[in-house]
PDB file of C-alpha atoms in Angstrom:
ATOM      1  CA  UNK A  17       0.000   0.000   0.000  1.00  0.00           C
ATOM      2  CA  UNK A  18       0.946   3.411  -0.857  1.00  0.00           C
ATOM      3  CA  UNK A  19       2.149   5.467   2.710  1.00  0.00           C
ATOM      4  CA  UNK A  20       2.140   9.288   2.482  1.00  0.00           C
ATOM      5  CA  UNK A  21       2.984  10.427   5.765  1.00  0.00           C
ATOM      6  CA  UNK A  22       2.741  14.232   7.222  1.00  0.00           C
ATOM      7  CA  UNK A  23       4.841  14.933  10.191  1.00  0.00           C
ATOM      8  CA  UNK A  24       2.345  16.594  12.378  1.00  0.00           C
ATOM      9  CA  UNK A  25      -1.265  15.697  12.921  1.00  0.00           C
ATOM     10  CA  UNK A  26      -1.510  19.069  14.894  1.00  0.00           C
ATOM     11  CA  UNK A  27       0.424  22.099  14.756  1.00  0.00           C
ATOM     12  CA  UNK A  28       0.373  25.372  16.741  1.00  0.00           C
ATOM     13  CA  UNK A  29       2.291  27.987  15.592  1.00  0.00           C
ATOM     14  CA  UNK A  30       2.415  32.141  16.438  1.00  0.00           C
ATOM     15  CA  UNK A  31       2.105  34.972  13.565  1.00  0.00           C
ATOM     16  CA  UNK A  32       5.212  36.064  12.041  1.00  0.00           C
ATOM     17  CA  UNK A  33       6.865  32.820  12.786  1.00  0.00           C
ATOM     18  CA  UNK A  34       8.112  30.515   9.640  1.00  0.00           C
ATOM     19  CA  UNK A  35       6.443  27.188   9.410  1.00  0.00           C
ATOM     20  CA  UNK A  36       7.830  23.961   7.842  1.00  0.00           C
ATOM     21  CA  UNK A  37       4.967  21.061   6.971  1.00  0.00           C
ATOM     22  CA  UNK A  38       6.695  18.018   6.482  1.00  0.00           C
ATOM     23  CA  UNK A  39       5.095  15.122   3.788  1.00  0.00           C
ATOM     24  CA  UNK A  40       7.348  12.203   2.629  1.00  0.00           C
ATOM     25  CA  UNK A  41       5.708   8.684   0.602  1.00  0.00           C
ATOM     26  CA  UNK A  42       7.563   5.837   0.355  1.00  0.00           C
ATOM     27  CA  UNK A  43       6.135   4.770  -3.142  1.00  0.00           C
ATOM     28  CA  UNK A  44       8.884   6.444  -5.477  1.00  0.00           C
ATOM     29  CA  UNK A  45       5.741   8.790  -7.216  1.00  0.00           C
ATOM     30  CA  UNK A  46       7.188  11.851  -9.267  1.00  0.00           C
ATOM     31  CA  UNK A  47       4.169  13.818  -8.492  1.00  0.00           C
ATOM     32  CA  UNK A  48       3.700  15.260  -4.774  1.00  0.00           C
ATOM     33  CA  UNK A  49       0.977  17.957  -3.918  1.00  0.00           C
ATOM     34  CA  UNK A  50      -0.194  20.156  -1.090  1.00  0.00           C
ATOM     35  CA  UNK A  51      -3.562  21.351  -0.417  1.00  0.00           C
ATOM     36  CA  UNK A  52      -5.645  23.227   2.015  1.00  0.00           C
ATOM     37  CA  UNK A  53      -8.925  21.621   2.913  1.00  0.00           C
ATOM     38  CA  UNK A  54     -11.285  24.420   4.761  1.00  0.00           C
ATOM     39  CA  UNK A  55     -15.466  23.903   5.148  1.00  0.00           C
ATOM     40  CA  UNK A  56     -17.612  24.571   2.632  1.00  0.00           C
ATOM     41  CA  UNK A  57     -14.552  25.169   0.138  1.00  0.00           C
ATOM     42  CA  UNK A  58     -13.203  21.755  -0.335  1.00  0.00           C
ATOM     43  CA  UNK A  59      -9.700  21.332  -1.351  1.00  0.00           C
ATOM     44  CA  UNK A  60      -7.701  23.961  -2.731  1.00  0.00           C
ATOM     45  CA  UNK A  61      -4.511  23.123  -4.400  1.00  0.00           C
ATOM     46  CA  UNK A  62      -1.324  25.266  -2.916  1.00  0.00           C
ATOM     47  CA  UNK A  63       1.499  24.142  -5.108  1.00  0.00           C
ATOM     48  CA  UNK A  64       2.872  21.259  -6.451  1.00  0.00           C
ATOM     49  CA  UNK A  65       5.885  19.258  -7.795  1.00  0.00           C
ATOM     50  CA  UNK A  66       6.594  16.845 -10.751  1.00  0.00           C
ATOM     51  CA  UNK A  67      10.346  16.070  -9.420  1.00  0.00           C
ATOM     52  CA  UNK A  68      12.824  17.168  -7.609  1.00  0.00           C
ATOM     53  CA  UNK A  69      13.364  20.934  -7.135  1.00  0.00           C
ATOM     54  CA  UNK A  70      10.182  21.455  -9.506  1.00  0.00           C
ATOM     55  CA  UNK A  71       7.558  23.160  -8.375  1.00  0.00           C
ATOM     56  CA  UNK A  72       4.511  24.611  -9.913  1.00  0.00           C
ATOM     57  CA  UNK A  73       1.876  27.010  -8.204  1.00  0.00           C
ATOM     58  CA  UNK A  74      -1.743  26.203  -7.642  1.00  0.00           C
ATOM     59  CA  UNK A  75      -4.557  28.091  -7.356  1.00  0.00           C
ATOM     60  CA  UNK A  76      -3.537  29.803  -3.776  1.00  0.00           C
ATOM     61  CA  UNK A  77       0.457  29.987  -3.464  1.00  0.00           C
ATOM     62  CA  UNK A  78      -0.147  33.461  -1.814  1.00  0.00           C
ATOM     63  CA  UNK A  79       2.097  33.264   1.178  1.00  0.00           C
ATOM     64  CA  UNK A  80       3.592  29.773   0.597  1.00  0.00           C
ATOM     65  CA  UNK A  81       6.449  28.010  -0.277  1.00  0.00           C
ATOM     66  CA  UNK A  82       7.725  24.267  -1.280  1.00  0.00           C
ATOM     67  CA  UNK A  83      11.165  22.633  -1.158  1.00  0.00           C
ATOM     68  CA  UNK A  84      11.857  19.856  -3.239  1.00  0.00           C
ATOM     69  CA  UNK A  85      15.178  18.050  -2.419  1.00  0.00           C
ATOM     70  CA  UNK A  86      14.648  14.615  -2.556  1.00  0.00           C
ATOM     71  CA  UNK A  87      12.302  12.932  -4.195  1.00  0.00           C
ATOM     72  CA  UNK A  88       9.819  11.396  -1.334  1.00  0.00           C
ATOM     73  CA  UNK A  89       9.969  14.843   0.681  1.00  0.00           C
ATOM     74  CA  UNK A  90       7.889  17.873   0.100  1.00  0.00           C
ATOM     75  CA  UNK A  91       8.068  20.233   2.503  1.00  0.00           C
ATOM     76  CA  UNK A  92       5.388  23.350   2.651  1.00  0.00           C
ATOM     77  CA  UNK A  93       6.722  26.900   4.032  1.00  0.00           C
ATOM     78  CA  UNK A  94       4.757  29.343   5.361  1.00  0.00           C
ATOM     79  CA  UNK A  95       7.205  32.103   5.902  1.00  0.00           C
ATOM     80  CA  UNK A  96       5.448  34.095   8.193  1.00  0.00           C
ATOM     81  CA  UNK A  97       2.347  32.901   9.315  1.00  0.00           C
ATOM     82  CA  UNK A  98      -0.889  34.671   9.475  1.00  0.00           C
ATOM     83  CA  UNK A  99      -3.955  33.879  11.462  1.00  0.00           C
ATOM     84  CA  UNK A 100      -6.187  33.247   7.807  1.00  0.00           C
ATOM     85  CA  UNK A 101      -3.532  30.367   7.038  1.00  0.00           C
ATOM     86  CA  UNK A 102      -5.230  28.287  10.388  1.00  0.00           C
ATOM     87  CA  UNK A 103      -6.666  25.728   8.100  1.00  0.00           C
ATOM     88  CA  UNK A 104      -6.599  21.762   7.418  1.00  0.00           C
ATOM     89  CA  UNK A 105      -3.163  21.127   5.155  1.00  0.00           C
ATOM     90  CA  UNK A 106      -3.047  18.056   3.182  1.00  0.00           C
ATOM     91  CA  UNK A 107      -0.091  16.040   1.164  1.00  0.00           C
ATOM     92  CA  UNK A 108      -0.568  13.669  -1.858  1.00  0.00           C
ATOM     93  CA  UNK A 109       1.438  11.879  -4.149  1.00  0.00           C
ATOM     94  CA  UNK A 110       0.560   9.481  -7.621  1.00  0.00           C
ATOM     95  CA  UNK A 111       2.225   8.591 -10.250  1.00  0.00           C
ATOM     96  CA  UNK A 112       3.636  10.575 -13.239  1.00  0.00           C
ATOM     97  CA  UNK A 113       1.908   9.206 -16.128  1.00  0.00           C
ATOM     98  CA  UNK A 114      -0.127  10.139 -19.799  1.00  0.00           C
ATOM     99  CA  UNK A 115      -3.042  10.107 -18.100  1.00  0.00           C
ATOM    100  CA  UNK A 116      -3.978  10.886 -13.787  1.00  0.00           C
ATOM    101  CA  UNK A 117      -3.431   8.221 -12.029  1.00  0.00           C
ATOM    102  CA  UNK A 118      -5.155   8.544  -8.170  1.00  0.00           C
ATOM    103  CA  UNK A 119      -3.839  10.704  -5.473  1.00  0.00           C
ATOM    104  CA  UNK A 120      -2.832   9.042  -2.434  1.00  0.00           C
ATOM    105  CA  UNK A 121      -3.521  11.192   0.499  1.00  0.00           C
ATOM    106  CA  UNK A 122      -1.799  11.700   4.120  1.00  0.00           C
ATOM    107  CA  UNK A 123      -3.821  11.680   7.242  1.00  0.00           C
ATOM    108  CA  UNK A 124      -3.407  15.598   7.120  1.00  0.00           C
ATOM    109  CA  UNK A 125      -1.769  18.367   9.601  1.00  0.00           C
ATOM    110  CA  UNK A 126      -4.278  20.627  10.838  1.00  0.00           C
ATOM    111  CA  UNK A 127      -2.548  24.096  11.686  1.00  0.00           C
ATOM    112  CA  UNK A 128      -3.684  26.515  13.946  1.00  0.00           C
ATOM    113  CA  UNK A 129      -1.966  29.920  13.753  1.00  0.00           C
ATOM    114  CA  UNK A 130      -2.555  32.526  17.017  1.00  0.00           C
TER     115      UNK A 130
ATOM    116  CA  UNK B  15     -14.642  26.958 -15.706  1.00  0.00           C
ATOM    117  CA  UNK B  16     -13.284  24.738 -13.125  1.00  0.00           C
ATOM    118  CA  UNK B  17     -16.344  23.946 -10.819  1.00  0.00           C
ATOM    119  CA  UNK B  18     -17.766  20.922  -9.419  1.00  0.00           C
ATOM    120  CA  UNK B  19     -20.685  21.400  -7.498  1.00  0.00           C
ATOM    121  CA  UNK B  20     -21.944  18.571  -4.247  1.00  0.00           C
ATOM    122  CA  UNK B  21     -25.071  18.982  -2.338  1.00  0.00           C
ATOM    123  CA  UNK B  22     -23.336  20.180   1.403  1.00  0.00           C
ATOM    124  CA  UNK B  23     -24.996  17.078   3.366  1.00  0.00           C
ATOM    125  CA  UNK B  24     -27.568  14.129   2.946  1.00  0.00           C
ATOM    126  CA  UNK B  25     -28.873  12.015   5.925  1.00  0.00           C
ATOM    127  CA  UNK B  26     -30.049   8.349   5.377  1.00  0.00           C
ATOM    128  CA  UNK B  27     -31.005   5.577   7.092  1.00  0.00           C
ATOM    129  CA  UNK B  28     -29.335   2.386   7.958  1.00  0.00           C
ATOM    130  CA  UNK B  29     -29.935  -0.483   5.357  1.00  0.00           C
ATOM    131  CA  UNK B  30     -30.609   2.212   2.704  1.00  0.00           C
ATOM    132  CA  UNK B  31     -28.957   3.358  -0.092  1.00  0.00           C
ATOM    133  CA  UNK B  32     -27.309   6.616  -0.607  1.00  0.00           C
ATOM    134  CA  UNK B  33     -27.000   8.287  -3.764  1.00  0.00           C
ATOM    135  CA  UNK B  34     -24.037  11.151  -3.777  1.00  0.00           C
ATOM    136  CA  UNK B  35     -24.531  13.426  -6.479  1.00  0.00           C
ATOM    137  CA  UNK B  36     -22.023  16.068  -8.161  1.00  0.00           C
ATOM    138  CA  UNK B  37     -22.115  18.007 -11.499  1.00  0.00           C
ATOM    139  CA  UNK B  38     -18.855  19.754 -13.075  1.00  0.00           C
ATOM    140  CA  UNK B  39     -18.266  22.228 -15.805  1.00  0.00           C
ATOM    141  CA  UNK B  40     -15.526  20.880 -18.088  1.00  0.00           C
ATOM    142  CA  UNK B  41     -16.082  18.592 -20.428  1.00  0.00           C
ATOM    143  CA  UNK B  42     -12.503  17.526 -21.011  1.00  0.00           C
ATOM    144  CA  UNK B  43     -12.439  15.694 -17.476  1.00  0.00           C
ATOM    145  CA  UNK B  44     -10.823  12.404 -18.202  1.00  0.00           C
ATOM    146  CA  UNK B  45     -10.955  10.627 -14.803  1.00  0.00           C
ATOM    147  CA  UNK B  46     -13.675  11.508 -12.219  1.00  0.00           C
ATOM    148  CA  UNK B  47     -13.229  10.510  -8.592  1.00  0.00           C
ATOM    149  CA  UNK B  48     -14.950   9.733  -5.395  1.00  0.00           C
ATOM    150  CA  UNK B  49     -12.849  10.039  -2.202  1.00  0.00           C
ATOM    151  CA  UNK B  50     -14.096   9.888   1.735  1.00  0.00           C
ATOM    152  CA  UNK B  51     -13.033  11.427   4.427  1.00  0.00           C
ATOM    153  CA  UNK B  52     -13.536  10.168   7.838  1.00  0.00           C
ATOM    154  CA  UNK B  53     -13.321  12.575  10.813  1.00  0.00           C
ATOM    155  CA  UNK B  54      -9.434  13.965  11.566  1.00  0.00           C
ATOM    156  CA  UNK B  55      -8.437  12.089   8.723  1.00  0.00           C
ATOM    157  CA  UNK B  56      -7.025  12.664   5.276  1.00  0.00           C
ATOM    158  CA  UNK B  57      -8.821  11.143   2.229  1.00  0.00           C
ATOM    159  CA  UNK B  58      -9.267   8.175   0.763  1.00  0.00           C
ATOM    160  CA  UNK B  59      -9.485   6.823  -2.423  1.00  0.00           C
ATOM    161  CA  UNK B  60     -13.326   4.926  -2.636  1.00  0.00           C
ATOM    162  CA  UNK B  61     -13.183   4.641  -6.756  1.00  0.00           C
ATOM    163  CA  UNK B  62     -12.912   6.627  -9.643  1.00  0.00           C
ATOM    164  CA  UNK B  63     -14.095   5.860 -13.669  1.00  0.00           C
ATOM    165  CA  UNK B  64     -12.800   6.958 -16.488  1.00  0.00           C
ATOM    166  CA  UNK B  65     -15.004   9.249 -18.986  1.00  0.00           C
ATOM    167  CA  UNK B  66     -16.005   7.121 -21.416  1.00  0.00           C
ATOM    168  CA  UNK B  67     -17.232   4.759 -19.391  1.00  0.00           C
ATOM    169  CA  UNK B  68     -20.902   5.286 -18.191  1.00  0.00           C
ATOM    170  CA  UNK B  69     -21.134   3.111 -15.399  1.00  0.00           C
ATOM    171  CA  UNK B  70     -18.569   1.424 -12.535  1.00  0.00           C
ATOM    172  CA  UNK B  71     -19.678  -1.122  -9.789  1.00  0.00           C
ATOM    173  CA  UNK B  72     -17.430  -2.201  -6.912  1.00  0.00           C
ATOM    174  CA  UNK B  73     -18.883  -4.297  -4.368  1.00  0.00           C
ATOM    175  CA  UNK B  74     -21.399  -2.154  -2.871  1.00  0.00           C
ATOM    176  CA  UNK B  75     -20.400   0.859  -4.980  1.00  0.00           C
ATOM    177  CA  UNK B  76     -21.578   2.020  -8.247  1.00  0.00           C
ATOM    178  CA  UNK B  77     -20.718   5.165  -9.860  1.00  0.00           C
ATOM    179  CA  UNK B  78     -22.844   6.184 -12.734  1.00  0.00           C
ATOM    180  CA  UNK B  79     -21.484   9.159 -15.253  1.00  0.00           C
ATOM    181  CA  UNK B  80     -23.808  11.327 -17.748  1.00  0.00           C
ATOM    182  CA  UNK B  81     -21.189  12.909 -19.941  1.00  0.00           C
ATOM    183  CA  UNK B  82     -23.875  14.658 -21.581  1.00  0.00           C
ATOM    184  CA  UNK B  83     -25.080  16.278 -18.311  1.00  0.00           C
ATOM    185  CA  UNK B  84     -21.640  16.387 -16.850  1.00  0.00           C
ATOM    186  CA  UNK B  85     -23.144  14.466 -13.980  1.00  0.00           C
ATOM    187  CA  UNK B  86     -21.597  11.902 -11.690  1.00  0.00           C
ATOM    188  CA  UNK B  87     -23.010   9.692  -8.720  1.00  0.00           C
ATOM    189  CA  UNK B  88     -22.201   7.856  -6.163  1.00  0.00           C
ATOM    190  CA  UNK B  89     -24.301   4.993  -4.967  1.00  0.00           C
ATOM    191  CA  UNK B  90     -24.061   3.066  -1.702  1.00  0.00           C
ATOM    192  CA  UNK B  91     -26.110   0.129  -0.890  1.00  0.00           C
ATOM    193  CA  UNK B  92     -27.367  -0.950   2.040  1.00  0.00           C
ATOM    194  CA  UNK B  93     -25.499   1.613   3.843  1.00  0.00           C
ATOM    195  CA  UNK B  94     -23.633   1.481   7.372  1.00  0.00           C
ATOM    196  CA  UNK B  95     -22.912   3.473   9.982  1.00  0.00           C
ATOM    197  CA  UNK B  96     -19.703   3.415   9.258  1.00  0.00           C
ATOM    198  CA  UNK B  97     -20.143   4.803   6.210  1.00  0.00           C
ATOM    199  CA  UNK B  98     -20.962   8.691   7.525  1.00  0.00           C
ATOM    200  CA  UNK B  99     -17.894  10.751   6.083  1.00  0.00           C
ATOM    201  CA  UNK B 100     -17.382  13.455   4.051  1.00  0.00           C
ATOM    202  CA  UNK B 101     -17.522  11.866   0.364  1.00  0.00           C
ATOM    203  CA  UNK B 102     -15.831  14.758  -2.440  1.00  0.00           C
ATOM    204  CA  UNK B 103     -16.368  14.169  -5.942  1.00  0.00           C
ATOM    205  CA  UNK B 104     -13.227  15.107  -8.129  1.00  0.00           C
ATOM    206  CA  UNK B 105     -11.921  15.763 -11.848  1.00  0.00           C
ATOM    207  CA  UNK B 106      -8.658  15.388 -13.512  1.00  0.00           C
ATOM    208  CA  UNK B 107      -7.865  16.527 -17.038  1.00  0.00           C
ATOM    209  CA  UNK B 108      -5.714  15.123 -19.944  1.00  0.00           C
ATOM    210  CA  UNK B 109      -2.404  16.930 -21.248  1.00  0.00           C
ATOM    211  CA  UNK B 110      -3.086  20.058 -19.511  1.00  0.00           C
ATOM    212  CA  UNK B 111       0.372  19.929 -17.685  1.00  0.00           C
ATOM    213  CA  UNK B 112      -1.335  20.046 -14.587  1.00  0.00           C
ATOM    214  CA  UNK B 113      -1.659  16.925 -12.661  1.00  0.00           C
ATOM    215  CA  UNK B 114      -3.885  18.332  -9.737  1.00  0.00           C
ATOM    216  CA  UNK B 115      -7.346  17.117  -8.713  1.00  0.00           C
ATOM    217  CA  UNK B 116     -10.301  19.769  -8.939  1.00  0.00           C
ATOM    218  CA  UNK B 117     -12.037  19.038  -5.963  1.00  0.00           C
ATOM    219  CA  UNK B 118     -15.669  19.557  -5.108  1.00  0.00           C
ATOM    220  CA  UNK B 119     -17.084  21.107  -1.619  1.00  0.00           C
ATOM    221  CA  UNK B 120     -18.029  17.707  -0.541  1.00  0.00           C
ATOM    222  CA  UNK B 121     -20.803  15.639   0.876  1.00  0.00           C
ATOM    223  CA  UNK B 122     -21.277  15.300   4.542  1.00  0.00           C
ATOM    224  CA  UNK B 123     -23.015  11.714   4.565  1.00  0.00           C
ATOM    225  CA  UNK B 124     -24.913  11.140   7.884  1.00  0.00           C
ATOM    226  CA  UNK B 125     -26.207   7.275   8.339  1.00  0.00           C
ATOM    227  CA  UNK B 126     -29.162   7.190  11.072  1.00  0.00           C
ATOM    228  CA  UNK B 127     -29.020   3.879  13.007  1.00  0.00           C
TER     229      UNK B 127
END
């Protein structure tokens, strides 16, 4: 079975400070993804990564940023946090391929931001 | 556009069956997916169909897809308690360059004992 694993299942973190949300799978996927899941929006995809050090924005990089490095770790930045960033953050991985494969999904980190 | 569009919640009894529905916009979709979510957890894969199929079953799962309509549904037989999640509907698209999911609002499932 596919394992995408997120560091922190709960996170409290201060404005202004620099956050690091750590996501690593273990099935050797190219593709690796980070989303914020709030109510009554869904999903909402942040940024994400076809291989390492590539990146490609989403639909709400505002205030993020991703690192890359190796190619079962993405890590998600928040450089200085702000209270609207308190929110449900997801990491998925698949498979690079012609056509989508499925998104496997970690168990989330949800972040709250004083 | 990019939308897909779920009813916010449906309640159902025990033994019956649920029937999930969500519409989207594009009509270039290539694989449509139905993931749950159980509370405090991420999401998980339930099935997903490819667009020119009109019809999937899995055990006690069957998705049915009007490409015409741009309608999909999920339906769940003889439903469980254990089945109450959050079910989202989402769309992936062919050669865009983009290998992200468009995601729908999702369906807060609530099974009555």
């Amino acid at each position: 079975d596919v394992k995408v694993t997120q560091s922190s299942r709960y996170l409290v973190k201060r404005t202004g400070e620099k956050v690091f949300l750590e996501c690593v799978q273990d099935m050797d996927h190219e593709n690796m993804f980070w989303y914020r899941q709030d109510p009554g929006l869904g999903l909402r995809l942040i940024y994400f990564s076809y291989d390492v050090k590539m990146k490609e924005k989403g639909d709400i990089p505002e205030g993020y940023s991703v690192s890359r490095e190796k190619k079962e770790r993405f890590s998600l930045i928040l450089e200085s946090a702000s209270t609207n960033q308190t929110s449900m953050y997801l990491c998925a991985s698949n498979l690079r391929g012609f056509l989508s494969q499925p998104q496997h999904f970690g168990d989330g980190t949800r972040l709250s931001i004083l | 556009g990019e939308d897909v569009e779920q009813s916010l919640f449906l309640s159902v009894r025990e033994g019956d069956s649920s029937v999930i529905n969500c519409t989207y916009t594009d009509s270039s979709s290539t694989y449509l997916y139905w993931y749950k979510q159980e509370p405090g957890a991420g999401l998980q894969l339930l099935t997903y169909i490819f667009s020119n199929m009109d019809m999937k079953q899995d055990q006690r799962l069957t998705v049915l897809l009007n490409k015409k309509d741009k309608h999909l549904s999920l339906r769940i037989a003889d439903t469980q308690t254990g089945d109450s999640a959050i079910y989202f509907c989402a769309e992936s698209k062919k050669g865009t360059g983009r290998r992200a999911l468009t995601f729908g609002s999702g369906t807060r499932l609530q099974v009555q004992p």
